[in-house]
Coordinates of C-alpha atoms and ligand atoms in Angstrom, one line a residue:
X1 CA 19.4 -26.3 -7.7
X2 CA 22.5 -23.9 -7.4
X3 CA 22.6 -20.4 -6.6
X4 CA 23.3 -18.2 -9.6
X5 CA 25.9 -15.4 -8.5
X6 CA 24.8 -12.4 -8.3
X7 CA 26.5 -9.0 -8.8
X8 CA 24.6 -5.7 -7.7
X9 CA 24.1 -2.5 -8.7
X10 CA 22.4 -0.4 -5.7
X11 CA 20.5 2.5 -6.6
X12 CA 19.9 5.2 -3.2
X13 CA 21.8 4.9 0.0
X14 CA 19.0 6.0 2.3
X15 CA 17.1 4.8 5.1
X16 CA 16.6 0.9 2.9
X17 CA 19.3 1.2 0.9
X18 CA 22.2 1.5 4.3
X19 CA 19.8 -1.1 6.1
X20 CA 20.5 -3.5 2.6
X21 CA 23.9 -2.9 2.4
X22 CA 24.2 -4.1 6.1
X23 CA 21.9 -6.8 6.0
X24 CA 23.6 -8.5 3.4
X25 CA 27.0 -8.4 4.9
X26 CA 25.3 -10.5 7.6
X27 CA 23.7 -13.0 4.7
X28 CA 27.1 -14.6 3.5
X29 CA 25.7 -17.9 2.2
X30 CA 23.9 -15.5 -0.3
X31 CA 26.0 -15.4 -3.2
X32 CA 25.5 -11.5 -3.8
X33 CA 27.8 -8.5 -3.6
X34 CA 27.4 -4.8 -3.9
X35 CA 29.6 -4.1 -7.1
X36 CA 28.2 0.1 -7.2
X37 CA 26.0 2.2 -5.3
X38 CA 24.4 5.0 -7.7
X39 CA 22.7 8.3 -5.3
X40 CA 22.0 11.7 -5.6
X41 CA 24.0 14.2 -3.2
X42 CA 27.4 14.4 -3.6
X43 CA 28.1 16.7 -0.2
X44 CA 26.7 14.0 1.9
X45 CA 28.7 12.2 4.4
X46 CA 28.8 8.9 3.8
X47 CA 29.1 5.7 6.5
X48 CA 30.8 4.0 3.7
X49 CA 33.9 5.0 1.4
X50 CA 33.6 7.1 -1.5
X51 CA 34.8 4.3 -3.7
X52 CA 31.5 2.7 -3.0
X53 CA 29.8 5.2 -4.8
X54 CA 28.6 6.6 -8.2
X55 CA 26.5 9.2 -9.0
X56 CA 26.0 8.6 -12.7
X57 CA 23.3 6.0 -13.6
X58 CA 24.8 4.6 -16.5
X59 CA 28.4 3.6 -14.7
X60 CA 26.0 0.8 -12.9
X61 CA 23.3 0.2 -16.3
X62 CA 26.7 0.0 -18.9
X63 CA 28.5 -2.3 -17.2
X64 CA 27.8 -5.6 -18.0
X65 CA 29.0 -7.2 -14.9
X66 CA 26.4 -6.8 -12.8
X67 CA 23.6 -8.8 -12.9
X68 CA 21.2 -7.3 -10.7
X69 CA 19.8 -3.8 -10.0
X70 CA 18.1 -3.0 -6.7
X71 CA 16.4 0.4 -6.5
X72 CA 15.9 1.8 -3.5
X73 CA 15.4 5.5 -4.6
X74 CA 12.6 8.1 -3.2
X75 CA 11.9 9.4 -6.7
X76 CA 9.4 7.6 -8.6
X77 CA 9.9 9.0 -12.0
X78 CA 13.4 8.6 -12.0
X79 CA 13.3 4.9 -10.4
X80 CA 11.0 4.2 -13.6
X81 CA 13.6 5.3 -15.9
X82 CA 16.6 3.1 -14.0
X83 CA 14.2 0.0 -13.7
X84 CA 12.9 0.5 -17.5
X85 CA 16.5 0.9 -18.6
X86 CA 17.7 -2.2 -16.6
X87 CA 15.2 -4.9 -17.6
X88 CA 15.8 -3.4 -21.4
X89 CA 19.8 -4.1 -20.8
X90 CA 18.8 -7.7 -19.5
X91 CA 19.0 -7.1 -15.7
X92 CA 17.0 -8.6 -12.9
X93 CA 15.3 -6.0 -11.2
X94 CA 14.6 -5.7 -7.5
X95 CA 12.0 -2.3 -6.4
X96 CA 10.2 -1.7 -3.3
X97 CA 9.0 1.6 -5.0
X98 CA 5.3 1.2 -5.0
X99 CA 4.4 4.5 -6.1
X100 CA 7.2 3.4 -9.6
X101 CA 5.2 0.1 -9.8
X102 CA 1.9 1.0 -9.4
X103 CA 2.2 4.0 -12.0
X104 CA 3.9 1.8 -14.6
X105 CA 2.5 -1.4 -13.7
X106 CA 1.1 -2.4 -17.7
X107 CA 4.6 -1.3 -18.8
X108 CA 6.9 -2.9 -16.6
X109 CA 4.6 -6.2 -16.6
X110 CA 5.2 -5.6 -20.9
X111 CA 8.9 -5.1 -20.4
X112 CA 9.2 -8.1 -18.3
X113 CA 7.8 -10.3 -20.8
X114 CA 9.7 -8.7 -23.8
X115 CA 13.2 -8.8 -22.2
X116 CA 12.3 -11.8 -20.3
X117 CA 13.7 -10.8 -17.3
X118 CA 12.2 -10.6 -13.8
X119 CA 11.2 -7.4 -11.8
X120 CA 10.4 -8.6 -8.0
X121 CA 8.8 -5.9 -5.4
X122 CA 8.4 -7.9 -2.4
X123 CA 9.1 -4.8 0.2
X124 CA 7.2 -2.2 -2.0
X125 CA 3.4 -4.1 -0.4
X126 CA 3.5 -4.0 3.5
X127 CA 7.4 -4.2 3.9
X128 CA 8.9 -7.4 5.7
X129 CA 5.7 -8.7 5.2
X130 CA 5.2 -11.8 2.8
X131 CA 2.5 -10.9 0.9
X132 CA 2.4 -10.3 -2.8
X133 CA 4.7 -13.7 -3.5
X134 CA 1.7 -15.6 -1.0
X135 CA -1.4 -13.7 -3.2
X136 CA 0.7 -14.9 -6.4
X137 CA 1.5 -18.5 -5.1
X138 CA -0.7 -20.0 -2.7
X139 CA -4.1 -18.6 -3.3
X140 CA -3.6 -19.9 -7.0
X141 CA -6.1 -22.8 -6.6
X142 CA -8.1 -22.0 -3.7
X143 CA -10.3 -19.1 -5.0
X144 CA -10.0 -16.0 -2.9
X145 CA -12.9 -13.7 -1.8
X146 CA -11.2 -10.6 -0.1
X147 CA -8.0 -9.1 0.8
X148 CA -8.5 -6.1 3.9
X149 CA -5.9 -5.0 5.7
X150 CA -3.3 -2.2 7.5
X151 CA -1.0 -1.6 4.5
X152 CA 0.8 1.9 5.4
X153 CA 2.7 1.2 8.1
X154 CA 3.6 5.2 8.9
X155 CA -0.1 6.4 9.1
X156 CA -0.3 3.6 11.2
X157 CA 2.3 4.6 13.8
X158 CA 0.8 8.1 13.9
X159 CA -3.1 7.0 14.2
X160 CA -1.7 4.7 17.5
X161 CA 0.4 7.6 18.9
X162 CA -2.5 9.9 18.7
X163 CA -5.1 7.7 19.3
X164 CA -3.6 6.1 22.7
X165 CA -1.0 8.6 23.9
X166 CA -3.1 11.6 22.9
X167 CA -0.1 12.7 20.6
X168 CA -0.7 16.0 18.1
X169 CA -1.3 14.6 14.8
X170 CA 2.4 16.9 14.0
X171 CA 4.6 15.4 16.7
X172 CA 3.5 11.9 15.9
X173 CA 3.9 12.7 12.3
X174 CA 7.4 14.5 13.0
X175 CA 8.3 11.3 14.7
X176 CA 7.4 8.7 12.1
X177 CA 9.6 10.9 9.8
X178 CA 12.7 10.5 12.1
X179 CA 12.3 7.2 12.7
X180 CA 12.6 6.5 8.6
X181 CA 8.8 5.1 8.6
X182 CA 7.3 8.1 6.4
X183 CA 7.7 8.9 2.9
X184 CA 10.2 11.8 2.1
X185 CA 6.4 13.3 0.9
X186 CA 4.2 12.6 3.9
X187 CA 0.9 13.6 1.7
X188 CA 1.9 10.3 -0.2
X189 CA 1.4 8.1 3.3
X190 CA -1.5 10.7 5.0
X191 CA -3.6 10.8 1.6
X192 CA -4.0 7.3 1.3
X193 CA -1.5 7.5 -1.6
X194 CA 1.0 4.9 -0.5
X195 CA -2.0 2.4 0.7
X196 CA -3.5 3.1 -2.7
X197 CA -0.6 2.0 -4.4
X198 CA -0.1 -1.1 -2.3
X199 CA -3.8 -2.1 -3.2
X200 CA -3.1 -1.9 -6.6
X201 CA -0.3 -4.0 -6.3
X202 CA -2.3 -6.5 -4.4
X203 CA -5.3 -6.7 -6.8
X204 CA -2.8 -7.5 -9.5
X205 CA -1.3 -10.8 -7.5
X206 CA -4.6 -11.6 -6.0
X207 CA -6.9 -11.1 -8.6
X208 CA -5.3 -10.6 -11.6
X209 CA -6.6 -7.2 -12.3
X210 CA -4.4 -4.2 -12.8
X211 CA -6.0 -1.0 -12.0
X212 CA -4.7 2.5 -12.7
X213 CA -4.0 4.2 -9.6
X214 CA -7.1 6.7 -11.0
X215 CA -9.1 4.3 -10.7
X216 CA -9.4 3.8 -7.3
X217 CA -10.5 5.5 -4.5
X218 CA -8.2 6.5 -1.7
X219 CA -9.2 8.6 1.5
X220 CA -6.2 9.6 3.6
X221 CA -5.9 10.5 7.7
X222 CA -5.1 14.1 7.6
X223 CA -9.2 15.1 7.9
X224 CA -9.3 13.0 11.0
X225 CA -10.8 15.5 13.4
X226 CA -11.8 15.4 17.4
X227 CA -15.2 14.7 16.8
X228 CA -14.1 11.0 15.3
X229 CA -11.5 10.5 17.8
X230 CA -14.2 11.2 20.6
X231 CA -16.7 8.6 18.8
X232 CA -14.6 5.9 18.5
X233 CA -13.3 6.3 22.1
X234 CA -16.8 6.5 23.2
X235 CA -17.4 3.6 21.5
X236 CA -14.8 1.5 22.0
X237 CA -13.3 1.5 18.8
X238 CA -9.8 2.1 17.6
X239 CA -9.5 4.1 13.7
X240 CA -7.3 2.4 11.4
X241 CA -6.0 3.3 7.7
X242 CA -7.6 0.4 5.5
X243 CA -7.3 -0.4 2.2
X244 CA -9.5 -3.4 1.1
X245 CA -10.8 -5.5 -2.0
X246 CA -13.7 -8.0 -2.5
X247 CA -14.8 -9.9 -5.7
X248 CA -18.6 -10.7 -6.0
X249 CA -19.2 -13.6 -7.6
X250 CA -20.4 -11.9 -10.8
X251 CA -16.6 -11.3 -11.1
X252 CA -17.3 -7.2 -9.9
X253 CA -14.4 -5.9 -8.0
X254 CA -14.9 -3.1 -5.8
X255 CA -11.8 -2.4 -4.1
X256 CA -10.6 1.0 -2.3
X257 CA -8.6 2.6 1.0
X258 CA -10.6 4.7 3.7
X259 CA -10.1 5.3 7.8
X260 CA -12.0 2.8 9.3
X261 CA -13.5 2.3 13.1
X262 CA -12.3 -1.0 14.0
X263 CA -13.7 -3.2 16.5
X264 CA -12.1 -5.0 19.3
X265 CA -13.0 -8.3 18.1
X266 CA -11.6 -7.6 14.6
X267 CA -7.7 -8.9 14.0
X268 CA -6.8 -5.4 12.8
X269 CA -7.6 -3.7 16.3
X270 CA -4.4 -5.2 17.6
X271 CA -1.8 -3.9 14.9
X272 CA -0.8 -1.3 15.9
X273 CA 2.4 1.0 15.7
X274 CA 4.4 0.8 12.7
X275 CA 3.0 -3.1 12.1
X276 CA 0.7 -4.0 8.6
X277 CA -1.5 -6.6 9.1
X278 CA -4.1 -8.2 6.1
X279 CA -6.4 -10.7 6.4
X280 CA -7.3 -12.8 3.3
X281 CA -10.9 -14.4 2.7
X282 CA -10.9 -17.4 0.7
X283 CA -13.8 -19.9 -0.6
X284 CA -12.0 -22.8 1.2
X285 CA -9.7 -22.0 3.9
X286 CA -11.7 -19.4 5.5
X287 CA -9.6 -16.7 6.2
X288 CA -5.7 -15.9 6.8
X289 CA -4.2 -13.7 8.6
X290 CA -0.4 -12.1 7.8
X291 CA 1.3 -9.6 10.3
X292 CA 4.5 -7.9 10.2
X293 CA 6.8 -4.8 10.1
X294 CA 5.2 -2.9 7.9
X295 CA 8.1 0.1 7.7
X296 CA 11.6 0.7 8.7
X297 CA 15.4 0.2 7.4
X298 CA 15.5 -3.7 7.8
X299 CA 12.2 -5.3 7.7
X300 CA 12.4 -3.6 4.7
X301 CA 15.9 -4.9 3.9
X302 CA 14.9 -7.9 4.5
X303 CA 11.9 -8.2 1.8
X304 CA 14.2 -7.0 -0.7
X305 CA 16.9 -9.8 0.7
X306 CA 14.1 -12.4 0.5
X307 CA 13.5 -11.2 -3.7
X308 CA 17.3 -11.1 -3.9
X309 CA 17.8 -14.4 -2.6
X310 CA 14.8 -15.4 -5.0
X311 CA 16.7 -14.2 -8.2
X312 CA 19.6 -16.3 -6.8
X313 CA 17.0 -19.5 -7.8
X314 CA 15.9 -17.3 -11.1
X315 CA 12.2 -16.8 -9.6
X316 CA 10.1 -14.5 -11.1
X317 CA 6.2 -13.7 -11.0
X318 CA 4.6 -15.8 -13.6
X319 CA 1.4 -13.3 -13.4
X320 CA -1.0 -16.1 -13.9
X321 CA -3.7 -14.7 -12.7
X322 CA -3.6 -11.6 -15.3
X323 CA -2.6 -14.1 -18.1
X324 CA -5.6 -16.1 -17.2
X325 CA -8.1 -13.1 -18.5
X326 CA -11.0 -13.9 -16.3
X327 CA -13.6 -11.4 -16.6
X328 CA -13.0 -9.2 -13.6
X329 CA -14.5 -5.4 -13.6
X330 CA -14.1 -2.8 -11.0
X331 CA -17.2 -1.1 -9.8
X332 CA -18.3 1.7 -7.5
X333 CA -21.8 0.2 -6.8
X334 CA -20.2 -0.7 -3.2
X335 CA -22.4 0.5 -0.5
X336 CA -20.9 1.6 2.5
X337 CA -22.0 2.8 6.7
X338 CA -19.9 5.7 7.2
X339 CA -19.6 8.4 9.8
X340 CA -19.4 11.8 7.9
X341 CA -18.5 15.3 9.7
X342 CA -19.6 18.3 8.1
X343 CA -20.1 21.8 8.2
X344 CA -23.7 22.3 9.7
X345 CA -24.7 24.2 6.8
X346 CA -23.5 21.9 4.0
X347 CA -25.9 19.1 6.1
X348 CA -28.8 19.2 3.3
X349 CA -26.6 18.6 0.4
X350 CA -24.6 15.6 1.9
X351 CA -28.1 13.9 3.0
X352 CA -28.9 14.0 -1.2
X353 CA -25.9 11.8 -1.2
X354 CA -27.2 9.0 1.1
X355 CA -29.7 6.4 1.0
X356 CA -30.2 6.1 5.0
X357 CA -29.6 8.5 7.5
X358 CA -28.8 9.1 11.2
X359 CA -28.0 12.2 12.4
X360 CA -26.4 14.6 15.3
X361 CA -24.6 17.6 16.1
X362 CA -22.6 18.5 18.5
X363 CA -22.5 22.1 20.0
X364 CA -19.9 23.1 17.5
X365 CA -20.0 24.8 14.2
X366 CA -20.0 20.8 13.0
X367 CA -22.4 18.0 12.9
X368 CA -22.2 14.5 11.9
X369 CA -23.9 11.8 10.0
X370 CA -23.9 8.1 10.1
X371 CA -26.1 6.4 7.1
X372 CA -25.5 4.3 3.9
X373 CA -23.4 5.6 1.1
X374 CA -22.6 3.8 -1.9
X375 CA -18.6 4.6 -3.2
X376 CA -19.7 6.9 -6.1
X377 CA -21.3 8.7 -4.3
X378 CA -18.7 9.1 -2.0
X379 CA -16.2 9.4 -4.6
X380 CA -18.4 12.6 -5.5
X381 CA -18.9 14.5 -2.1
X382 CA -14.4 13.8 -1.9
X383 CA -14.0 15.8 -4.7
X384 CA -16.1 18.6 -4.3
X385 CA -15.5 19.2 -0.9
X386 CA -12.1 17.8 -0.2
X387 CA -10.7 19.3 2.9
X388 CA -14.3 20.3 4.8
X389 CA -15.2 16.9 5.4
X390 CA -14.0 13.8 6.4
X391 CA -15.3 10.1 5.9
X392 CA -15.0 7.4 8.3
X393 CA -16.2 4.0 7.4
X394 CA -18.7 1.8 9.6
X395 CA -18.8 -1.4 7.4
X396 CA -19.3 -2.3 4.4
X397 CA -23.5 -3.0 3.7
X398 CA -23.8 -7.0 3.2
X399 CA -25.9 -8.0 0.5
X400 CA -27.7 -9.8 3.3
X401 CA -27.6 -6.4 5.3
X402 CA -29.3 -4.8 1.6
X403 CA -31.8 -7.5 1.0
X404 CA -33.2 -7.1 5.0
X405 CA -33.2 -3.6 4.3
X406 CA -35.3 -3.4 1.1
X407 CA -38.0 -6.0 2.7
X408 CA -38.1 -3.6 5.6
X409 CA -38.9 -0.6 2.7
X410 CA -41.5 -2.8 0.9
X411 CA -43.4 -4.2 3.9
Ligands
LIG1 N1 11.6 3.7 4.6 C1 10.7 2.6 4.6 O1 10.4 2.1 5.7 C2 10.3 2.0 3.3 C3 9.4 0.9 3.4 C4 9.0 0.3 2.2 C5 9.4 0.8 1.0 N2 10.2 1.9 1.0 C6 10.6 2.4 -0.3 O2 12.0 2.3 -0.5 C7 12.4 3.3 -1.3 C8 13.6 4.1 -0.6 O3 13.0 4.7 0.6 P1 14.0 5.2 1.7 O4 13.1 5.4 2.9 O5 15.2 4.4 1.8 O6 14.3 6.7 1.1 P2 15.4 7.7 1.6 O7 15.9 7.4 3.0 O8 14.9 9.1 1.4 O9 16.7 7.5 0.6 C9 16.5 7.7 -0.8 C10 17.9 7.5 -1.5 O10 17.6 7.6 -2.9 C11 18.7 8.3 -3.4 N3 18.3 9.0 -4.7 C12 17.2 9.8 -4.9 N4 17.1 10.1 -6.2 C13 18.1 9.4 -6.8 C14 18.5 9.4 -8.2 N5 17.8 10.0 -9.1 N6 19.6 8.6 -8.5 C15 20.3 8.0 -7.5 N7 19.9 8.0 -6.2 C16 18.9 8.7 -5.9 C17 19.1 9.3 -2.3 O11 20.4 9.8 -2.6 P3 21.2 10.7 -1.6 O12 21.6 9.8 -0.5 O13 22.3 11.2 -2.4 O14 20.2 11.8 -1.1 C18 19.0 8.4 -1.1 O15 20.2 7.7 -0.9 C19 11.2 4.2 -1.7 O16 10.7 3.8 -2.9 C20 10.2 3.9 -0.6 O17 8.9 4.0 -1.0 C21 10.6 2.5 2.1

């Protein structure tokens, strides 16, 4: 098969967009070139000549020689007004703007098929890191269980750096920021945002269900206190940013991103730094187990090469997973073995909230609890006290680990 040509039109010249432009001068046997590059600032110096550069949108939409629009831009809203306006002019899109895709993801999946153009987003799930064209491709006829992994590669860098070189939660945030890891809005990586948004991604190419990014729960890093730090340590545990997703057989998804302990046998306690790392569950294979750069100018390049060089062979998602309407529901019935810190006095209320419970205080003004939770519930305690707690989970209750446990009641 031969390589269509392909002429570009780059939106955003930051920390992706400079690492594109280089990459491709070094990928020659790609038949792509840079025709415009659309950004923002026009006082800002440039590595590049002016000539390069545009800073109206429609100089790249209107002209009809380019082929191909790859938007690298830090604002969501507007990236979903270039990409909507592309694919309606016919163009292959390339994004690695989660947040865009996540928001829009109905529309842009409607505008897809409409237009009948493709929209690829390789580098906005987990960077360099193959995994939304591997959840759309391989796992088509081998059915798959669970997806868990490290999907924010930035809250990963600082949990490592403050976990293992006792850095302040500030410097090692301050340093993920200069190093072009962190979002230009750090509450989008330290909330759980960004992992949220990958997840939603992910259940779309794994599953086939598209979520809303409402609908699922996200808890981020910044409540992390020294309490946690101290019980992991003492335990032997590292805490990792996890998002994760597992279908019952009933077809109930329950899918959501929280701080995790991790264990040192687990495959996650190992990624560390600005590395993602997800292991998928599936009925056949067992499970798999991807790694990579999660973060950072060209393992993110590269992703967006890898969906450039795709277009070059006219790939696109065929979604056939969506198409294929199984009956897949989200639910919040999910039990879950977390470690809460609270306020001493707020102890009684939380305890309503759980269905087992351990507990200790230390000589602080703060205690903690460990004991069974199910996600509403958790969902609940988030939003009214947002801030004065923070949740760190254990594991995730079995049903085998539910059925012991309810014998143990009736005996
Ligand atoms: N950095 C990473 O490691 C990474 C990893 C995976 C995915 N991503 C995603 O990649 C995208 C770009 O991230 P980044 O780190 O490269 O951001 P960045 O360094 O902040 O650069 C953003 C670029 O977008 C341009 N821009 C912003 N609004 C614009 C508009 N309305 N029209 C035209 N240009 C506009 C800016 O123009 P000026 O130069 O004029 O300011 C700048 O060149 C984001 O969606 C991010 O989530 C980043």
């Amino acid at each position: 098969m031969s390589r269509k040509q392909l002429n570009i039109g780059l939106f955003g010249f930051g920390c992706v967009g400079l690492g594109l432009y280089e990459v491709l001068q070094k990928s020659p046997a790609l038949r792509a070139n840079i025709r415009n590059i659309c950004v923002r600032d026009k006082d800002k110096p440039r590595t590049i000549g002016a000539e390069n550069f545009t800073f109206d949108k429609n100089d790249i939409l209107n002209d009809e020689s380019i082929n191909v629009v790859v938007e690298l831009i830090d604002d969501a809203d507007a990236a979903f007004e270039i990409v909507s306006a592309a694919l309606r002019k016919g163009k292959a899109v390339v994004s690695a703007n989660k947040k865009m895709v996540a928001e829009h993801f109905t529309e842009l999946l409607e505008l897809q098929r409409e237009y009948n153009v493709p929209l690829l987003y390789e580098a906005a799930a987990c960077a360099s890191m193959p995994i939304i064209r591997n959840l759309e491709e391989y796992y088509d006829n081998d059915l798959l269980e669970s997806i868990e992994g490290i999907v924010n590669g930035s809250t990963n860098y600082i949990l490592t750096k403050t976990f293992s070189e006792n850095l302040s939660y500030a410097d090692a945030l301050k340093q993920a920021q200069d190093l072009g890891f962190a979002e230009s809005n750090p509450i989008l990586d330290t909330g759980g945002f960004d992992a949220k948004y990958k997840l939603l991604i992910l259940l779309a190419h794994a599953f086939g269900y598209i979520a809303t990014p409402a609908d699922l729960f996200n808890i981020g890093i910044d409540n992390i206190g020294e309490l946690e730090l101290k019980y992991a340590k003492e335990k032997g545990f590292k805490i990792k940013l996890v998002a994760q997703a597992y279908k019952a057989a009933d077809g109930s998804l329950s899918a959501f991103v929280i701080p995790k302990f991790v264990t040192p046998d687990d495959r996650l306690y190992n990624v560390d730094d600005v590395f993602n790392g997800v292991i998928t569950k599936t009925s056949f294979a067992d499970t798999h187990f991807f790694v990579g750069r999660g973060a950072g100018a060209y393992p993110t390049a590269s992703a967006v090469l890898s969906d450039i060089s795709a277009l070059s062979y006219e790939y696109k998602y065929e979604y056939k997973k969506i198409y294929r309407e199984e009956d897949v529901r989200l639910t919040n019935e999910a039990e879950l073995k977390v470690l809460l810190r609270h306020r001493r006095e707020d102890a009684e209320l939380f305890k309503l909230h759980f269905s087992t419970v351990e507990e200790a205080y230390t000589n602080h003004d703060s205690g903690y609890i460990t004991g069974n939770i199910t996600l509403q519930s958790l969902k609940a305690l988030q939003e009214k006290h947002s801030g004065e707690i923070s949740f760190i989970l254990i594991n995730v209750v079995t049903e085998t680990e539910k059925a012991a446990a309810a014998q143990v009641v009736s005996a």
